[in-house]
Every structure is written in structure tokens, then in C-alpha cells.
Amino acid sequence: MASTDFINTALIIVDIQPIYVNQICSQEFIHNIEKTLCFMRKQLPPQKIVHVRAEYSATPMRPHCILTNPNFPTPGHADTSSTEWARELEGETVILKSTFDAFHQTTLEESLKTEKVDNVLICGMLTSICVHSTALGAVHRGFITKLIEDACLDRTIERHVGVMSLYKNYIYKTCTVDELIV
């Protein structure tokens, strides 16, 4: 795609945090996130690269998070750091979320609208929970939404494939990293 294809676009990277990555990450996923970030950083101004991080430990979401992540930290633990290979660069946006949907009670929508974003590309973890919830949040707010399918990851391949088979090209479009950068 030519860089003009991304004029009104933002990249949203969901929950690339040690608490999730250290449990289920693969080298292929890391490579795909790095490749996506490298390419999109050449296409977009920094403020249109959005790093979303979960900060659930002291919120009403905690019981639900324990269901999705049995190793969820104890109350009061709120490590919102990123992994080294997906860390934000200067000027890139960081949004802390307290629910699965990165748009719910955050400044994400306002930030995107300020930048005149109409299209969002979404990748990250976990496909069936936070990535999907954030994608639905984007759709509900009128953004044209596309998931980068092989730059998303879940606890099992079956869960990831299940979400993709139910919703791709139905609620949101999908592409692969290689299709994105062609």
C-alpha cells in the first residue's frame, strides 16, 4: 500500500505487556508486531501510533480478568509497562484502559478524532477479549476497523481462529502483516 493509503489511519496496539506476553507469546507473533510497527512508523506520524495498556488491578474488572488470566497480579499491582520489542517511541500515544474495550472511559476516541482518523488498524493481545472488544468499540464509534490477523494472539490458536472465523469480514475487515505492507 502507498503511504497515502494511511492518511486518515491510526494503528492501535493492544496489551503488549509482560503479564500477557510472558505467558503465551511466540517468536512469530513478536516478529509480526515488530514488522507492523516498523512499517507503520514510516507511514504515520507518531501520535497516530497508539499503545493501549491494561490497568485492571484495582478496578471492578478484576474478577473477569482473573477468569481470562489465572496469573493476574494481586490487587494494587498495576504494571503498565510494555515489552522492549513493542515499546512506544517519543510522541506515540499511550492509553491506559480499565476495561477490555480501550475506548470505554478513556481519551482514545477523542485522540483519534483530534488527528482526523477514520480508519483504525488493530493488533495485539488477546484476540478474543481485548482486541475484539476494542475493535467493537471502534466500530460502535464509526471507525472503519481492520484487524491485522497474524499480529493478534490469544491463549490458544483455537480461540484466535474462532474469533476470526466469526467476525472477520462481517463486523470488521482483516488482513495479514504481509498484505498490509504490500
Coordinates of N, CA and C in Angstrom, one line a residue:
M1 N 0.8 -1.2 0.0 CA 0.0 0.0 0.0 C 0.9 1.2 0.0
A2 N 0.5 2.2 -0.7 CA 1.2 3.5 -0.7 C 0.9 4.3 0.6
S3 N 1.9 5.1 1.0 CA 1.7 5.8 2.2 C 0.5 6.7 2.2
T4 N 0.0 7.1 1.1 CA -1.2 7.9 1.0 C -2.4 7.1 1.4
D5 N -2.3 5.8 1.4 CA -3.4 5.0 1.8 C -3.7 5.1 3.3
F6 N -2.8 5.6 4.1 CA -2.8 5.7 5.5 C -3.1 7.1 6.1
I7 N -3.5 8.0 5.2 CA -3.7 9.4 5.6 C -4.6 9.6 6.9
N8 N -5.7 8.9 6.9 CA -6.7 9.0 8.0 C -6.7 7.8 8.8
T9 N -5.5 7.2 9.0 CA -5.4 5.9 9.7 C -4.6 6.0 11.0
A10 N -5.0 5.2 12.0 CA -4.1 5.0 13.2 C -3.9 3.5 13.4
L11 N -2.8 3.2 14.0 CA -2.5 1.9 14.5 C -2.7 1.8 16.0
I12 N -3.6 0.8 16.4 CA -3.8 0.6 17.8 C -3.2 -0.8 18.2
I13 N -2.3 -0.7 19.1 CA -1.6 -2.0 19.6 C -2.1 -2.3 21.0
V14 N -2.7 -3.4 21.2 CA -3.4 -3.7 22.4 C -2.6 -4.6 23.3
D15 N -2.4 -4.2 24.6 CA -1.9 -5.0 25.7 C -0.6 -5.8 25.4
I16 N 0.3 -5.2 24.8 CA 1.6 -5.9 24.7 C 2.4 -5.6 25.9
Q17 N 2.0 -6.3 27.0 CA 2.6 -6.1 28.3 C 3.2 -7.4 28.8
P18 N 4.2 -7.3 29.7 CA 4.8 -8.5 30.2 C 3.9 -9.5 30.8
I19 N 2.9 -9.1 31.5 CA 2.0 -10.0 32.2 C 1.3 -11.0 31.2
Y20 N 1.0 -10.5 30.0 CA 0.4 -11.4 28.9 C 1.5 -12.0 28.1
V21 N 2.4 -11.3 27.6 CA 3.5 -11.7 26.7 C 4.3 -12.9 27.3
N22 N 4.6 -12.8 28.5 CA 5.5 -13.8 29.2 C 4.8 -15.1 29.3
Q23 N 3.5 -15.2 29.2 CA 2.8 -16.4 29.3 C 2.5 -17.2 28.0
I24 N 2.3 -16.4 26.9 CA 1.8 -17.1 25.7 C 2.5 -16.6 24.4
C25 N 3.4 -15.8 24.5 CA 4.0 -15.2 23.3 C 4.8 -16.2 22.4
S26 N 4.8 -16.0 21.1 CA 5.6 -16.8 20.2 C 6.5 -15.9 19.4
Q27 N 7.6 -16.5 18.9 CA 8.5 -15.7 18.1 C 7.9 -15.1 16.8
E28 N 6.9 -15.9 16.2 CA 6.2 -15.4 15.0 C 5.4 -14.2 15.4
F29 N 4.7 -14.2 16.5 CA 3.9 -13.0 16.9 C 4.8 -11.8 17.2
I30 N 5.9 -12.0 17.9 CA 6.9 -10.9 18.1 C 7.3 -10.3 16.8
H31 N 7.7 -11.2 15.9 CA 8.2 -10.8 14.5 C 7.1 -9.9 13.8
N32 N 5.8 -10.4 13.9 CA 4.8 -9.7 13.2 C 4.4 -8.4 13.8
I33 N 4.5 -8.3 15.1 CA 4.3 -7.0 15.8 C 5.5 -6.0 15.4
E34 N 6.7 -6.5 15.5 CA 7.8 -5.7 15.1 C 7.8 -5.2 13.7
K35 N 7.4 -6.1 12.8 CA 7.3 -5.8 11.4 C 6.2 -4.7 11.1
T36 N 5.0 -4.9 11.8 CA 3.9 -3.9 11.7 C 4.4 -2.6 12.2
L37 N 5.0 -2.5 13.4 CA 5.4 -1.3 14.0 C 6.4 -0.6 13.1
C38 N 7.4 -1.3 12.6 CA 8.4 -0.7 11.7 C 7.8 -0.1 10.5
F39 N 6.9 -0.8 9.8 CA 6.3 -0.3 8.6 C 5.4 0.9 8.9
M40 N 4.5 0.8 9.9 CA 3.6 1.8 10.2 C 4.3 3.1 10.7
R41 N 5.4 3.0 11.4 CA 6.1 4.1 11.8 C 6.7 4.9 10.7
K42 N 6.8 4.3 9.5 CA 7.2 5.0 8.3 C 6.0 5.7 7.6
Q43 N 4.8 5.2 7.9 CA 3.6 5.7 7.2 C 2.9 6.8 8.0
L44 N 3.0 6.7 9.3 CA 2.1 7.6 10.2 C 3.0 8.5 11.1
P45 N 2.4 9.6 11.4 CA 3.1 10.5 12.4 C 3.0 9.8 13.8
P46 N 3.9 10.0 14.7 CA 3.9 9.3 16.0 C 2.6 9.3 16.8
Q47 N 1.9 10.4 16.8 CA 0.6 10.4 17.5 C -0.5 9.5 17.0
K48 N -0.3 9.0 15.8 CA -1.3 8.0 15.3 C -0.9 6.5 15.5
I49 N 0.2 6.4 16.2 CA 0.6 5.0 16.7 C 0.2 5.0 18.2
V50 N -0.8 4.2 18.5 CA -1.4 4.2 19.8 C -1.2 2.8 20.5
H51 N -0.5 2.9 21.7 CA -0.2 1.8 22.5 C -1.3 1.7 23.7
V52 N -2.1 0.7 23.7 CA -3.1 0.6 24.7 C -2.6 -0.4 25.7
R53 N -2.7 -0.1 27.0 CA -2.3 -0.9 28.1 C -3.4 -1.1 29.1
A54 N -3.4 -2.4 29.6 CA -4.4 -2.7 30.6 C -3.9 -2.3 32.0
E55 N -4.8 -1.7 32.7 CA -4.6 -1.3 34.1 C -5.8 -1.7 34.9
Y56 N -5.9 -3.0 35.2 CA -7.2 -3.5 35.8 C -7.1 -3.8 37.3
S57 N -5.9 -3.9 37.9 CA -5.8 -4.5 39.2 C -6.7 -4.0 40.3
A58 N -7.0 -2.7 40.2 CA -7.8 -2.2 41.3 C -9.2 -1.8 40.8
T59 N -9.7 -2.4 39.8 CA -11.0 -2.0 39.2 C -12.0 -3.1 39.3
P60 N -13.3 -2.8 39.1 CA -14.3 -3.8 39.1 C -14.1 -4.9 38.0
M61 N -13.2 -4.7 37.1 CA -12.9 -5.7 36.1 C -12.0 -6.9 36.6
R62 N -11.4 -6.7 37.8 CA -10.5 -7.7 38.3 C -11.1 -9.1 38.3
P63 N -12.3 -9.4 38.8 CA -12.8 -10.8 38.8 C -12.9 -11.3 37.3
H64 N -13.2 -10.5 36.4 CA -13.3 -11.0 35.0 C -11.9 -11.3 34.5
C65 N -10.9 -10.4 34.8 CA -9.5 -10.6 34.4 C -8.9 -11.9 35.0
I66 N -9.3 -12.3 36.2 CA -8.8 -13.5 36.8 C -9.3 -14.7 36.0
L67 N -10.6 -14.6 35.4 CA -11.1 -15.7 34.6 C -10.2 -15.8 33.3
T68 N -9.8 -14.7 32.7 CA -9.1 -14.8 31.5 C -7.6 -15.0 31.7
N69 N -7.1 -14.7 32.9 CA -5.7 -14.8 33.2 C -5.5 -15.2 34.6
P70 N -5.4 -16.5 34.9 CA -5.3 -17.0 36.3 C -4.1 -16.5 37.0
N71 N -3.1 -16.0 36.3 CA -1.9 -15.5 37.0 C -2.0 -13.9 37.1
F72 N -3.2 -13.4 37.0 CA -3.4 -12.0 37.1 C -2.8 -11.5 38.5
P73 N -2.2 -10.3 38.4 CA -1.5 -9.8 39.7 C -2.4 -9.6 40.8
T74 N -1.9 -9.5 42.0 CA -2.6 -9.2 43.2 C -3.1 -7.8 43.2
P75 N -4.1 -7.4 44.0 CA -4.6 -6.0 44.0 C -3.5 -5.1 44.3
G76 N -3.6 -3.9 43.7 CA -2.5 -2.9 43.9 C -1.4 -3.0 42.9
H77 N -1.3 -4.1 42.2 CA -0.2 -4.3 41.2 C -0.7 -3.7 39.9
A78 N -0.1 -2.8 39.4 CA -0.5 -2.1 38.1 C 0.6 -1.9 37.2
D79 N 1.3 -2.9 36.7 CA 2.4 -2.8 35.8 C 1.9 -2.5 34.4
T80 N 2.0 -1.3 34.0 CA 1.5 -0.9 32.7 C 2.7 -0.7 31.7
S81 N 3.8 -1.3 32.0 CA 4.9 -1.2 31.1 C 4.7 -2.0 29.9
S82 N 5.5 -1.7 28.9 CA 5.4 -2.5 27.6 C 6.6 -3.4 27.6
T83 N 6.6 -4.4 26.6 CA 7.8 -5.2 26.4 C 8.8 -4.3 25.6
E84 N 10.0 -4.7 25.7 CA 11.1 -3.9 25.0 C 10.8 -3.8 23.5
W85 N 10.4 -4.9 22.8 CA 10.2 -5.0 21.4 C 9.0 -4.3 20.9
A86 N 8.1 -3.8 21.7 CA 6.9 -3.1 21.3 C 6.8 -1.8 22.0
R87 N 7.8 -1.3 22.6 CA 7.8 -0.1 23.4 C 7.5 1.1 22.5
E88 N 6.7 2.1 23.1 CA 6.4 3.3 22.3 C 7.6 4.1 22.2
L89 N 7.7 4.8 21.0 CA 8.7 5.8 20.8 C 8.2 7.2 21.2
E90 N 9.1 8.1 21.2 CA 8.7 9.5 21.6 C 7.6 10.0 20.7
G91 N 6.6 10.6 21.3 CA 5.5 11.2 20.6 C 4.3 10.2 20.3
E92 N 4.6 8.9 20.5 CA 3.5 7.9 20.3 C 2.6 8.0 21.5
T93 N 1.3 7.7 21.2 CA 0.3 7.8 22.2 C 0.2 6.6 23.1
V94 N 0.0 6.7 24.4 CA -0.2 5.6 25.3 C -1.5 5.9 26.0
I95 N -2.4 4.9 25.9 CA -3.7 4.9 26.6 C -3.8 3.8 27.6
L96 N -4.2 4.2 28.8 CA -4.4 3.2 29.9 C -5.9 2.9 29.9
K97 N -6.2 1.6 29.9 CA -7.7 1.2 29.9 C -8.0 0.4 31.2
S98 N -9.2 0.6 31.7 CA -9.6 -0.2 32.9 C -10.6 -1.2 32.6
T99 N -10.9 -1.4 31.3 CA -11.9 -2.5 30.8 C -11.3 -3.1 29.6
F100 N -12.0 -4.1 29.1 CA -11.5 -4.8 27.9 C -11.5 -3.9 26.7
D101 N -12.4 -3.0 26.6 CA -12.6 -2.1 25.4 C -11.7 -0.8 25.7
A102 N -10.7 -0.6 24.8 CA -9.8 0.6 25.0 C -10.5 1.9 24.8
F103 N -11.7 1.9 24.3 CA -12.5 3.2 24.1 C -13.3 3.6 25.3
H104 N -13.6 2.6 26.1 CA -14.5 2.8 27.3 C -13.8 3.7 28.4
Q105 N -14.3 4.9 28.6 CA -13.9 5.8 29.6 C -12.4 6.1 29.5
T106 N -11.9 6.3 28.3 CA -10.5 6.7 28.0 C -10.6 7.9 27.1
T107 N -9.4 8.4 26.7 CA -9.3 9.5 25.8 C -9.1 9.0 24.3
L108 N -9.2 7.7 24.1 CA -8.8 7.2 22.8 C -9.6 7.8 21.7
E109 N -10.9 7.8 21.8 CA -11.8 8.3 20.7 C -11.5 9.8 20.5
E110 N -11.3 10.6 21.5 CA -11.0 12.0 21.4 C -9.7 12.2 20.7
S111 N -8.7 11.4 21.1 CA -7.4 11.4 20.5 C -7.4 11.1 19.0
L112 N -8.1 10.1 18.6 CA -8.2 9.7 17.2 C -9.0 10.8 16.4
K113 N -10.0 11.3 16.9 CA -10.8 12.4 16.2 C -10.0 13.7 16.1
T114 N -9.2 14.0 17.1 CA -8.3 15.2 17.0 C -7.4 15.0 15.8
E115 N -6.9 13.8 15.6 CA -6.0 13.5 14.5 C -6.7 13.2 13.2
K116 N -8.0 13.4 13.2 CA -8.9 13.2 12.0 C -8.8 11.8 11.4
V117 N -8.7 10.8 12.3 CA -8.6 9.4 12.0 C -10.0 8.9 11.7
D118 N -10.1 8.2 10.5 CA -11.4 7.5 10.1 C -11.2 6.0 10.2
N119 N -10.0 5.5 10.0 CA -9.7 4.1 9.9 C -8.7 3.7 11.0
V120 N -9.0 2.5 11.6 CA -8.1 2.0 12.6 C -7.6 0.6 12.2
L121 N -6.3 0.4 12.4 CA -5.8 -0.9 12.3 C -5.5 -1.4 13.7
I122 N -5.9 -2.6 14.1 CA -5.8 -3.1 15.4 C -5.0 -4.4 15.5
C123 N -4.1 -4.5 16.4 CA -3.4 -5.7 16.7 C -3.1 -5.9 18.1
G124 N -2.6 -7.0 18.6 CA -2.2 -7.2 20.0 C -2.8 -8.4 20.6
M125 N -3.0 -8.3 21.9 CA -3.4 -9.5 22.7 C -4.6 -9.1 23.6
L126 N -5.4 -9.9 23.9 CA -5.8 -11.2 23.5 C -6.9 -11.1 22.5
T127 N -6.8 -11.8 21.4 CA -7.8 -11.6 20.3 C -9.2 -11.7 20.7
S128 N -9.6 -12.7 21.5 CA -11.0 -12.9 21.9 C -11.5 -12.0 22.9
I129 N -10.6 -11.2 23.6 CA -11.1 -10.4 24.7 C -10.8 -8.9 24.3
C130 N -9.6 -8.4 24.6 CA -9.3 -7.0 24.5 C -9.2 -6.5 23.0
V131 N -8.6 -7.3 22.2 CA -8.6 -6.9 20.8 C -10.0 -6.8 20.2
H132 N -10.7 -7.9 20.4 CA -12.1 -7.9 19.8 C -13.0 -6.8 20.5
S133 N -12.9 -6.6 21.8 CA -13.7 -5.6 22.5 C -13.3 -4.2 22.0
T134 N -12.0 -4.0 21.8 CA -11.6 -2.7 21.2 C -12.0 -2.5 19.8
A135 N -12.0 -3.6 19.0 CA -12.5 -3.5 17.6 C -13.9 -3.1 17.6
L136 N -14.7 -3.8 18.5 CA -16.1 -3.5 18.6 C -16.3 -2.0 19.0
G137 N -15.5 -1.6 20.0 CA -15.6 -0.2 20.4 C -15.3 0.8 19.3
A138 N -14.4 0.5 18.4 CA -14.1 1.3 17.2 C -15.3 1.3 16.3
V139 N -15.8 0.1 16.0 CA -16.9 0.0 15.1 C -18.1 0.8 15.6
H140 N -18.4 0.7 16.9 CA -19.5 1.4 17.5 C -19.4 2.9 17.4
R141 N -18.2 3.4 17.3 CA -17.9 4.8 17.2 C -17.7 5.3 15.8
G142 N -18.0 4.4 14.8 CA -18.0 4.8 13.4 C -16.6 4.7 12.7
F143 N -15.6 4.1 13.3 CA -14.3 4.0 12.7 C -14.4 2.8 11.7
I144 N -13.8 2.9 10.6 CA -13.6 1.7 9.7 C -12.4 0.9 10.3
T145 N -12.7 -0.3 10.6 CA -11.9 -1.1 11.5 C -11.3 -2.3 10.8
K146 N -10.0 -2.5 11.0 CA -9.4 -3.7 10.4 C -8.4 -4.3 11.4
L147 N -8.5 -5.6 11.6 CA -7.6 -6.3 12.5 C -6.4 -6.9 11.6
I148 N -5.2 -6.8 12.1 CA -4.1 -7.4 11.5 C -4.0 -8.8 12.1
E149 N -4.6 -9.7 11.4 CA -4.9 -11.1 11.9 C -3.7 -11.8 12.5
D150 N -2.5 -11.8 11.8 CA -1.4 -12.5 12.3 C -0.5 -11.7 13.2
A151 N -1.0 -10.5 13.6 CA -0.3 -9.7 14.6 C -1.3 -9.6 15.8
C152 N -2.2 -10.6 15.9 CA -3.0 -10.8 17.1 C -2.8 -12.2 17.7
L153 N -3.0 -12.3 19.0 CA -2.6 -13.6 19.6 C -3.6 -13.8 20.8
D154 N -3.9 -15.1 21.0 CA -4.8 -15.5 22.1 C -4.1 -16.6 22.9
R155 N -4.7 -17.0 23.9 CA -4.2 -18.1 24.8 C -4.1 -19.4 24.0
T156 N -5.0 -19.6 23.1 CA -5.0 -20.8 22.2 C -5.2 -20.4 20.8
I157 N -4.7 -21.1 19.8 CA -4.9 -20.9 18.4 C -6.4 -21.1 18.1
E158 N -7.0 -22.0 18.8 CA -8.5 -22.3 18.5 C -9.3 -21.1 18.9
R159 N -9.0 -20.4 20.0 CA -9.7 -19.2 20.4 C -9.5 -18.1 19.4
H160 N -8.3 -17.9 19.0 CA -8.0 -16.9 18.0 C -8.7 -17.1 16.6
V161 N -8.6 -18.4 16.2 CA -9.3 -18.7 14.9 C -10.8 -18.6 15.0
G162 N -11.3 -19.0 16.2 CA -12.8 -18.9 16.4 C -13.3 -17.5 16.3
V163 N -12.6 -16.5 16.9 CA -13.0 -15.1 16.7 C -12.9 -14.7 15.3
M164 N -11.8 -15.0 14.7 CA -11.6 -14.6 13.3 C -12.7 -15.2 12.4
S165 N -13.0 -16.5 12.6 CA -14.0 -17.1 11.7 C -15.4 -16.5 11.9
L166 N -15.7 -16.1 13.1 CA -17.0 -15.5 13.4 C -17.1 -14.0 12.9
Y167 N -16.1 -13.2 13.0 CA -16.2 -11.8 12.8 C -15.5 -11.2 11.7
K168 N -14.5 -11.8 11.1 CA -13.7 -11.2 10.0 C -14.6 -11.1 8.8
N169 N -14.5 -9.9 8.2 CA -15.3 -9.5 7.0 C -16.8 -9.6 7.3
Y170 N -17.2 -9.5 8.6 CA -18.6 -9.4 9.0 C -18.8 -8.2 9.8
I171 N -18.0 -8.0 10.9 CA -18.1 -6.8 11.7 C -16.9 -5.9 11.4
Y172 N -15.7 -6.5 11.1 CA -14.6 -5.7 10.8 C -13.8 -6.5 9.7
K173 N -13.0 -5.8 9.0 CA -12.1 -6.5 8.0 C -10.9 -7.0 8.6
T174 N -10.1 -7.8 8.0 CA -8.9 -8.3 8.5 C -7.8 -8.3 7.3
C175 N -6.6 -8.3 7.7 CA -5.5 -8.5 6.7 C -4.4 -9.2 7.5
T176 N -3.4 -9.6 6.7 CA -2.2 -10.1 7.4 C -1.1 -9.0 7.3
V177 N 0.0 -9.2 8.1 CA 1.0 -8.2 8.0 C 1.6 -8.0 6.6
D178 N 1.8 -9.1 5.9 CA 2.3 -9.0 4.6 C 1.3 -8.3 3.6
E179 N 0.0 -8.5 3.8 CA -0.9 -7.8 3.0 C -0.9 -6.3 3.3
L180 N -0.7 -6.0 4.5 CA -0.6 -4.6 5.0 C 0.5 -3.8 4.3
I181 N 1.7 -4.5 4.2 CA 2.8 -3.8 3.8 C 3.1 -3.9 2.3
V182 N 2.3 -4.6 1.6 CA 2.5 -4.7 0.1 C 2.2 -3.4 -0.6

